[in-house]
XYZ file of C-alpha atoms in Angstrom:
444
model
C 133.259 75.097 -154.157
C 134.103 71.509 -153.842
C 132.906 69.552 -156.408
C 131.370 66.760 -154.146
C 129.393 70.109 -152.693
C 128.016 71.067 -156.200
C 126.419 67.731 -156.436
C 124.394 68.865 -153.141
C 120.859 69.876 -153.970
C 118.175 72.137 -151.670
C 114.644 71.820 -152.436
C 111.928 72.835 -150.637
C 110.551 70.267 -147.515
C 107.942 67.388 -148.781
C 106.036 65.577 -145.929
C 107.853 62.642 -146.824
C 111.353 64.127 -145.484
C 109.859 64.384 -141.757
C 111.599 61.373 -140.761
C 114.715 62.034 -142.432
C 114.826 65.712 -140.757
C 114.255 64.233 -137.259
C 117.468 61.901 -138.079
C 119.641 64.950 -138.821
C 118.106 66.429 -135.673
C 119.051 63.046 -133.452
C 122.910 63.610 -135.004
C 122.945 67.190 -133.093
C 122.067 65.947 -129.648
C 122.746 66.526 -126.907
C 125.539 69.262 -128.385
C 123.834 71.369 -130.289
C 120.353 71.218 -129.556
C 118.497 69.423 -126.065
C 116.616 66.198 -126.351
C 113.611 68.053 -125.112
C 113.513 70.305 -127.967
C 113.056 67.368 -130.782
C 108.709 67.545 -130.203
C 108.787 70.915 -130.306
C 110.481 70.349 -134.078
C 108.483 67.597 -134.986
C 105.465 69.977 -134.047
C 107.326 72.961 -136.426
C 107.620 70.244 -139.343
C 104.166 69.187 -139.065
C 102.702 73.305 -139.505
C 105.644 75.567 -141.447
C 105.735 78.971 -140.570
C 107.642 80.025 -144.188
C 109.901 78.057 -146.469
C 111.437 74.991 -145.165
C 114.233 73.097 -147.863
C 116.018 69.840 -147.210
C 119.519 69.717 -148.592
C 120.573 66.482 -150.589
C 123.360 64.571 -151.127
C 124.191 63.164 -154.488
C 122.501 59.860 -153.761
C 119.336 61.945 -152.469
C 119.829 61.167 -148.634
C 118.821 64.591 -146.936
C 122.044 65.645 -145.422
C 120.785 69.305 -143.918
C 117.566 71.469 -143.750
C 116.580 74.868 -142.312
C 113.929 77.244 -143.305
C 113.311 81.068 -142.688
C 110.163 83.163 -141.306
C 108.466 86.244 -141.494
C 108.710 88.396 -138.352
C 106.011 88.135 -136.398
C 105.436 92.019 -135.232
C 107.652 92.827 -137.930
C 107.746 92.616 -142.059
C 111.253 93.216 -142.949
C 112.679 91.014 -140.464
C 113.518 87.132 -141.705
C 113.810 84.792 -138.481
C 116.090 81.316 -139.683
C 114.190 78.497 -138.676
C 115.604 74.990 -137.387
C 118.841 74.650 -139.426
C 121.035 72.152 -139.138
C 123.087 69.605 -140.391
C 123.757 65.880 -139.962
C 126.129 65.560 -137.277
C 129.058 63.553 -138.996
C 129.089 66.413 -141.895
C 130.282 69.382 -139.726
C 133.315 71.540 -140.985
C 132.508 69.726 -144.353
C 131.224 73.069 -146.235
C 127.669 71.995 -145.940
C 126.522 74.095 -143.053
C 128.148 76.985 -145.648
C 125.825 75.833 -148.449
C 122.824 75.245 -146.692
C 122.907 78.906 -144.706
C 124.102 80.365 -148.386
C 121.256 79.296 -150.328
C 118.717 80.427 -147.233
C 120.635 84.079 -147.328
C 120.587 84.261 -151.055
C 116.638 83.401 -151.015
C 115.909 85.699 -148.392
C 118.242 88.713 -150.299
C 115.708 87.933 -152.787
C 112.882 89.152 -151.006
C 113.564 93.039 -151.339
C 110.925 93.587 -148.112
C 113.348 91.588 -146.014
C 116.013 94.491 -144.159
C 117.249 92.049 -141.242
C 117.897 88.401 -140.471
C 117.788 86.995 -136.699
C 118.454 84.121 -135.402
C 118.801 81.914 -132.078
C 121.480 79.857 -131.898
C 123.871 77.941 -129.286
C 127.319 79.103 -128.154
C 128.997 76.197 -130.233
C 127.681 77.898 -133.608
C 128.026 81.569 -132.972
C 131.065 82.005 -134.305
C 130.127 80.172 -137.616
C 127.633 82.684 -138.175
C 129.678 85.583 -137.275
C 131.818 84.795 -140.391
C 128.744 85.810 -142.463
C 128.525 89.070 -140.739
C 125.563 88.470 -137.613
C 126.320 90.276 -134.936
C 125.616 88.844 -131.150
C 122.438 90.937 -129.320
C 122.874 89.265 -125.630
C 122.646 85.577 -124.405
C 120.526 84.042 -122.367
C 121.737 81.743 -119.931
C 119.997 77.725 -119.995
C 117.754 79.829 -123.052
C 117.373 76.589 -124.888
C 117.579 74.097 -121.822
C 119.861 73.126 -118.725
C 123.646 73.731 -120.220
C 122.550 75.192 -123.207
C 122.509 78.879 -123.674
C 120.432 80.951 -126.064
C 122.410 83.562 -128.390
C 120.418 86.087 -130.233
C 122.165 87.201 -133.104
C 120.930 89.488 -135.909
C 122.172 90.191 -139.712
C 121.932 93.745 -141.535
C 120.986 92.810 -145.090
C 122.702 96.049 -146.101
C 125.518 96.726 -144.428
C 126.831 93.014 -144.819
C 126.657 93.527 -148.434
C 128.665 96.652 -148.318
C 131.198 94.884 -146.039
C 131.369 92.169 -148.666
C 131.520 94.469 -151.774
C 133.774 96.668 -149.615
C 135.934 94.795 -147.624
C 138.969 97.547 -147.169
C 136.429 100.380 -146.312
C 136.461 101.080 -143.036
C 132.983 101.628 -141.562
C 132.441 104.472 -139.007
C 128.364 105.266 -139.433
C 125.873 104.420 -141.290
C 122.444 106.658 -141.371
C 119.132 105.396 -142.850
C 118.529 108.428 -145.332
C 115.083 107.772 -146.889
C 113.084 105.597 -149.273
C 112.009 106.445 -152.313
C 109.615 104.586 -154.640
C 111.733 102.104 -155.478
C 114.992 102.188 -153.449
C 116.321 102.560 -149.856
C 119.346 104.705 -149.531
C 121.909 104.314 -146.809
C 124.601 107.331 -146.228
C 127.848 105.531 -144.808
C 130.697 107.790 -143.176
C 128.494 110.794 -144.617
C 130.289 110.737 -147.670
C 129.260 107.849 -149.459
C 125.354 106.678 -150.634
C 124.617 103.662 -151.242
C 121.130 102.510 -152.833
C 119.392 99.555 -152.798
C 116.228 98.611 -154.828
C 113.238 97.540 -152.850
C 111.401 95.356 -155.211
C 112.768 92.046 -157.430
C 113.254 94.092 -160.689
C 115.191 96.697 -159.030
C 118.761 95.443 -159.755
C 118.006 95.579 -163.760
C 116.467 99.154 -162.874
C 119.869 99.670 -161.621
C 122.419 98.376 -163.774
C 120.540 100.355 -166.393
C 120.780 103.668 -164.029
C 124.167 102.755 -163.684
C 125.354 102.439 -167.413
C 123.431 105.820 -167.326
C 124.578 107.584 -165.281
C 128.489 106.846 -166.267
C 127.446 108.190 -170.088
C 125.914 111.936 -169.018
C 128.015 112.743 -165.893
C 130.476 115.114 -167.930
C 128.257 116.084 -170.458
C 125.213 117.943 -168.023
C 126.096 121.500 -167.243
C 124.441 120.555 -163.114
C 126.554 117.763 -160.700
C 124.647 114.322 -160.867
C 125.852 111.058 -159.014
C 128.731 109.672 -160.682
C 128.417 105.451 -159.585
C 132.020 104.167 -157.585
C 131.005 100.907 -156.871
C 128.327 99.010 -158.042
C 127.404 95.247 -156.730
C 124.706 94.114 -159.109
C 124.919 90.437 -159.020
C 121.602 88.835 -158.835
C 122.986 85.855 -157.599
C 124.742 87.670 -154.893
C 124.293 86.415 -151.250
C 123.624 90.151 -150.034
C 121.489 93.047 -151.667
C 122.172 94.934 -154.781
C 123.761 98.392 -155.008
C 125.487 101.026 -156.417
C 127.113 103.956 -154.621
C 127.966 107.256 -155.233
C 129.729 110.100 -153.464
C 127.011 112.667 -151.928
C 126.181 115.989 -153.546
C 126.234 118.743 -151.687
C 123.143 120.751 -151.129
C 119.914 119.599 -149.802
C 116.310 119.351 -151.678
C 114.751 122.365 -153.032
C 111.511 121.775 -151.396
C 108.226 124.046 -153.008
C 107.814 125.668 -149.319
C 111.885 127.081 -149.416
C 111.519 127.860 -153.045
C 108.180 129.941 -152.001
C 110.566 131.621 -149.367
C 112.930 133.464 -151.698
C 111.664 136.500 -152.548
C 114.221 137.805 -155.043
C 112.905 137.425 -158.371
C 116.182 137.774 -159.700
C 117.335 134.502 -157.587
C 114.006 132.709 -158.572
C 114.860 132.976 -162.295
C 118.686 132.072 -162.102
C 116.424 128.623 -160.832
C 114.540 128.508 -162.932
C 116.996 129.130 -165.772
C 119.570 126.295 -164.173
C 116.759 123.489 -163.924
C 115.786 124.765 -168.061
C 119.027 124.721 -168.749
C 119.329 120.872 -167.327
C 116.259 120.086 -169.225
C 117.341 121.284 -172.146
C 120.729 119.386 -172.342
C 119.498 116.155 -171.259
C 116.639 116.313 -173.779
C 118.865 117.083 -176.569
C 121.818 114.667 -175.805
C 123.162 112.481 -178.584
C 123.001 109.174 -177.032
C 125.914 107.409 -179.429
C 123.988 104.594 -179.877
C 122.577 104.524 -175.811
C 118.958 102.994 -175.642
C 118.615 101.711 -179.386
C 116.404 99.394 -179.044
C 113.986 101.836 -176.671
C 114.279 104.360 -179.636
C 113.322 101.929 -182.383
C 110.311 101.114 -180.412
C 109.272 104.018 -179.017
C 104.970 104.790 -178.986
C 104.784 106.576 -176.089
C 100.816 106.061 -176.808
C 100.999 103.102 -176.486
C 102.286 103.018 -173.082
C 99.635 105.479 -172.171
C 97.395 103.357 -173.513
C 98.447 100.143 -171.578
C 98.458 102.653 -168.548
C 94.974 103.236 -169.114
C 93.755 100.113 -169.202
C 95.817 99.153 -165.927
C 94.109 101.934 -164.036
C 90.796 100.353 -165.670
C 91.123 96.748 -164.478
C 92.554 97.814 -160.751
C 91.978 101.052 -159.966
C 88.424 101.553 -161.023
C 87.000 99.581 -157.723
C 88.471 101.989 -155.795
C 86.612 105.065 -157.250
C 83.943 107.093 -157.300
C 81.621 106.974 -159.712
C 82.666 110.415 -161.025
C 85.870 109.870 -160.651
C 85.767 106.931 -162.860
C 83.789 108.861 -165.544
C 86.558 111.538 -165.408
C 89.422 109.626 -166.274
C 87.603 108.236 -169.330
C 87.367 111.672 -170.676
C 90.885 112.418 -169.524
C 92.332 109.818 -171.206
C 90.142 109.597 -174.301
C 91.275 113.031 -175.354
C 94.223 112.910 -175.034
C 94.432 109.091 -176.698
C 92.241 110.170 -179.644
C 94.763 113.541 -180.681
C 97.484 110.542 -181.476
C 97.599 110.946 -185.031
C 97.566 114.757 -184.706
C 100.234 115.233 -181.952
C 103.658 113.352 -182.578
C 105.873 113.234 -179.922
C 109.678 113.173 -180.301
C 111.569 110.848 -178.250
C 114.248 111.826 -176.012
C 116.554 110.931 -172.754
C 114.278 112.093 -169.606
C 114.733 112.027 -166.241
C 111.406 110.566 -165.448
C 111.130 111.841 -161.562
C 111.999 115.504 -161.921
C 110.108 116.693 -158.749
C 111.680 118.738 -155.772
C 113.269 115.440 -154.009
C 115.507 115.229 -156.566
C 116.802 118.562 -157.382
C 119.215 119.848 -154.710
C 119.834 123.230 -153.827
C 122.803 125.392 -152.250
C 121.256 127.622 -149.693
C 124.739 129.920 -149.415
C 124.928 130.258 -153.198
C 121.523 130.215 -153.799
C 121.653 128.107 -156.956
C 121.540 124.598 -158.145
C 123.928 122.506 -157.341
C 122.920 119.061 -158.301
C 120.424 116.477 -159.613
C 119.430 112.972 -158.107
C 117.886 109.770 -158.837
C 118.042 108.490 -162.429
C 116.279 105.354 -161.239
C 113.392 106.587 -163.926
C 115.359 107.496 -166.889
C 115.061 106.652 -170.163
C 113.864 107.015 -173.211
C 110.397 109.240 -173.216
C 108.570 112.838 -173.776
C 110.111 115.605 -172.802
C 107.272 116.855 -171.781
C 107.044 114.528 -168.703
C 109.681 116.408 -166.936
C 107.897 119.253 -167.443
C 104.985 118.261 -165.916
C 106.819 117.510 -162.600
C 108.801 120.790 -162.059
C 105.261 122.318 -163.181
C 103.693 119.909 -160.261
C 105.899 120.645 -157.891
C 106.284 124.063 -158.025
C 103.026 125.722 -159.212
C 102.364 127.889 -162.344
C 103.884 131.051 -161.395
C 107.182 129.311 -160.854
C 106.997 127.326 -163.776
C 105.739 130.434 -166.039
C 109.660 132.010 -165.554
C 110.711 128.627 -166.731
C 108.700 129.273 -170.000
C 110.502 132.712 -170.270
C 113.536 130.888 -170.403
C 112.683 127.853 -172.302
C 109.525 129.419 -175.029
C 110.002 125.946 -176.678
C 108.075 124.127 -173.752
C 104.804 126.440 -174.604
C 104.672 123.712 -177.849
C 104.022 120.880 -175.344
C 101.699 121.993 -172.538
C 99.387 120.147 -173.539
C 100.782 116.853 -172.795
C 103.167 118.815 -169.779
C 99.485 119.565 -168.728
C 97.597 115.668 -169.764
C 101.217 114.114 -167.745
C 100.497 116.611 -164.382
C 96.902 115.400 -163.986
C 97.569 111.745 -164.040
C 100.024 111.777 -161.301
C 97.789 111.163 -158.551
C 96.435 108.000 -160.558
C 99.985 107.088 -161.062
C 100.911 106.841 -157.767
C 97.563 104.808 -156.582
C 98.559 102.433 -159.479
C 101.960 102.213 -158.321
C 101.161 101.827 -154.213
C 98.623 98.804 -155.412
C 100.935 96.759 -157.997
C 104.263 97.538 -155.530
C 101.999 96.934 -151.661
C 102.927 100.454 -150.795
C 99.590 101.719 -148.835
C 100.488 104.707 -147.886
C 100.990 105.458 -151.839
C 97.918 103.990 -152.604
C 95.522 105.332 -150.695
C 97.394 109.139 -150.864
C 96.511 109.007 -154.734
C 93.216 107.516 -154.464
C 91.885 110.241 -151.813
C 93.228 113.174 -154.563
C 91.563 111.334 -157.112
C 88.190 110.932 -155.439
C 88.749 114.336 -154.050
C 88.651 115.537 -157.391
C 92.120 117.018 -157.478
C-alpha cells in the first residue's frame, strides 16, 4: 500500500463531519451523483441507517466516507450506503481503501451472505474488480443522464475466487448449515466451509491443525483440509476446503430400514471401531495445554449455571425443578467418578457419519468443528441419541468397555435438548431455541 495511504484513517461518522461529507459530495457532481440527490444525503446523514465512517487524511481533513446497511426484508444482505470520495482523489487508491475497510467490516459480521449496491455507470467497473456482479440497469435510475446499476457481491464465492484464483468455477450448490458453519459444494467435488459466528475462524484453524494430525491414523475416511484461508483480517470470509466423501448421511429412519442384523452390526462395529481409535490416539504433544487443564466438571458446572441465569425464564416450573436434580447428581458423584480425558469428536450424531448404500458400510466421518479434548463418553451419548437403544446395545457387544460409562453416556443424552436451547439463545438461532425448549418443557 502506499505509504501516504497508510497514514489514511476511517473512523466512524461524528455529527461534526456533516459539513465536511456534503463537500466530498459537491466534488462528485454533476458526474457521479445529480445535484438533486445532495438533500436526500444530507437527510441520510442526519438519521443513519447502520455504520457510517469518514476516511482521513494525515492532516485529519475527511477525504472519503461511505457506510453499509442491513437489508431491509432481508438479514444477510449488507446494502453500501453513500460512498464516495473527494473528487480530486480519484484513481489515487483511496476509493480502494475506503470500499476495503467497509468489505472487511462487513466480512466480519458472519450473518452478512451478500453485499448490494447502486451505483452509476462511471463506477461499475471499479467495483467489478472486487468481484460484484451487474443485476440490470435502470435507465435515468438516479436522475436525467444518470443511470442506476444494481450490482450485488457473494461474500463466499468472492473469497474462494480470491483464495483460488486458478480454479475454474463451474457450480456452486448451497449444501446446508450446521450449528456453526455454512458449507458450499463447488464443481461437486470440492466443500468449502465457512463459520457463521465471529469465533468461528479460531474454531477452524483448530479443526484444521486437527484434522491434518488423524487423517492417516483413523481406520474410516475423514476430510483431509486442501486449502484453508483463515486470515481474520481477510477482506472475504474464512474457510477451509476439503474434497467430498462419498456416501451420504446415515440417517436413524435408513438405518431402521436395514433389516439384516448381520449388516446392522458390521455398523455398528465400524462406528466402535472409529470410537475406539480416536479415543485412544496418542496426540504427540496435540492439545497440551487442554490436557493439563482438563475438569470436565467444571465445564458442566459452568454449563449449569448458564442454563440457570438464561434458560430458566423460559421453563416450566417442573422443568426447572428437574434439571436441578439432573444436574445435582450427577455434579455431586465428582469425587467418586473420574473421568479420563481423551480426543472426541464432540458432534457424533447421524449428520455426520456417512454411509455407502451399495456397500452397505461406513464410508466416512464429517465435521470436526467440535473436537477436542473431552469424555469419551460424550460420543457415546450421541450415536446412543441418534439411534435408539437397540442399535446402540450391538455397539456395546462390540465395545463392553462403554458399559463402564453409561452413566455419564446416559447424564450427556439427557442434556441435549437443554444444550441446544442454550446454544439457539447465546448464537440468535430460534429455530434451535425454541426446538429444545418445547422437548424440555415437554418433558422429554
Amino acid at each position: 500500500m502506499d505509504n501516504t495511504l497508510s497514514s489514511y484513517r476511517l473512523r466512524p461518522f461524528k455529527n461534526q463531519d456533516h459539513e465536511a461529507c456534503l463537500a466530498v459530495f459537491d466534488s462528485n457532481v454533476p458526474k457521479y451523483f445529480a445535484a438533486e440527490e445532495r438533500q436526500d444525503y444530507a437527510l441520510f446523514l442526519e438519521k443513519l441507517p447502520g455504520p457510517y465512517f469518514v476516511l482521513e487524511n494525515e492532516r485529519g481533513s475527511v477525504i472519503a466516507c461511505g457506510g453499509y446497511a442491513t437489508g431491509r426484508d432481508d438479514e444477510s444482505i449488507a446494502v453500501l450506503c453513500w460512498g464516495m470520495v473527494d473528487r480530486s482523489l480519484h484513481r489515487s487508491g483511496v476509493g480502494t481503501k475506503l470500499l476495503t475497510e467497509r468489505l472487511r467490516r462487513i466480512s466480519a459480521e458472519p450473518h452478512f451472505s451478500i453485499v448490494k449496491i447502486e451505483t452509476s455507470p462511471h463506477s461499475r467497473g471499479f467495483f467489478e474488480r472486487f468481484g460484484f456482479t451487474e443485476l440490470g440497469t435502470i435507465p435515468d435510475g438516479f436522475a436525467p443522464g444518470l443511470d442506476l446499476v444494481r450490482m450485488e457481491l457473494d461474500l463466499a464465492l468472492a473469497s474462494i475466487r480470491r483464495a483460488c484464483p486458478e480454479l475454474e468455477i463451474h457450480s456452486v450448490e448451497p449444501i446446508g448449515s450446521g450449528q456453526n458453519n455454512v458449507l458450499k459444494l463447488v464443481n461437486s467435488e470440492l466443500i468449502f466451509r465457512f463459520p457463521k459466528y465471529k469465533e468461528g475462524t479460531t474454531r477452524l484453524k483448530h479443526e484444521a491443525d486437527l484434522l491434518s494430525f488423524i487423517a492417516d491414523r483413523l481406520p474410516l475416511d475423514v476430510p483431509q483440509p486442501v486449502l484453508c484461508c483463515l486470515d481474520d483480517e481477510a477482506i472475504y470470509r474464512p474457510f477451509i476446503s476439503y474434497r467430498k466423501l462419498n456416501g451420504e448421511p446415515l440417517e436413524a429412519e435408513r438405518l431402521q430400514q436395514i433389516g439384516d442384523d448381520a449388516v446392522r452390526r458390521r455398523l455398528a462395529g465400524q462406528l466402535a471401531g472409529f470410537l475406539r481409535h480416536l479415543h485412544n490416539m496418542n496426540l504427540d504433544g496435540l492439545y497440551k495445554g487442554e490436557l493439563r487443564t482438563f475438569d470436565p466438571y467444571a465445564e458442566w458446572a459452568e454449563l449449569y449455571e448458564r442454563i440457570q441465569t438464561k434458560l430458566y425464564p423460559y421453563l416450566k416450573p417442573e422443568a426447572r425443578q428437574w434439571t436441578d436434580r439432573y444436574f445435582g447428581k450427577f455434579l455431586h458423584a465428582k469425587s467418586d467418578s473420574p473421568i479420563a480425558p481423551a480426543l472426541i469428536h464432540g458432534d457424533f450424531g447421524t449428520s455426520n457419519l456417512l454411509y455407502d448404500p451399495d456397500e452397505m458400510r461406513i464410508c466416512g466421518i464429517l465435521d470436526f468443528d467440535e473436537a477436542g479434548i473431552g469424555d469419551p463418553a460424550v460420543d457415546y451419548a450421541a450415536l446412543r441419541a441418534s439411534y435408539g437403544e437397540s442399535f446402540f446395545k450391538l455397539v456395546l457387544d462390540v465395545y463392553p468397555e462403554v458399559h463402564q460409562l453409561m452413566d455419564r453416556v446416559l447424564f450427556y443424552q439427557g442434556t441435549f435438548a437443554l444444550q441446544e436451547a442454550l446454544f439457539g439463545l447465546e448464537n440468535g438461532d430460534s429455530e434451535a431455541f425454541h426446538a429444545g425448549i418445547e422437548t424440555v418443557n415437554a418433558g422429554g
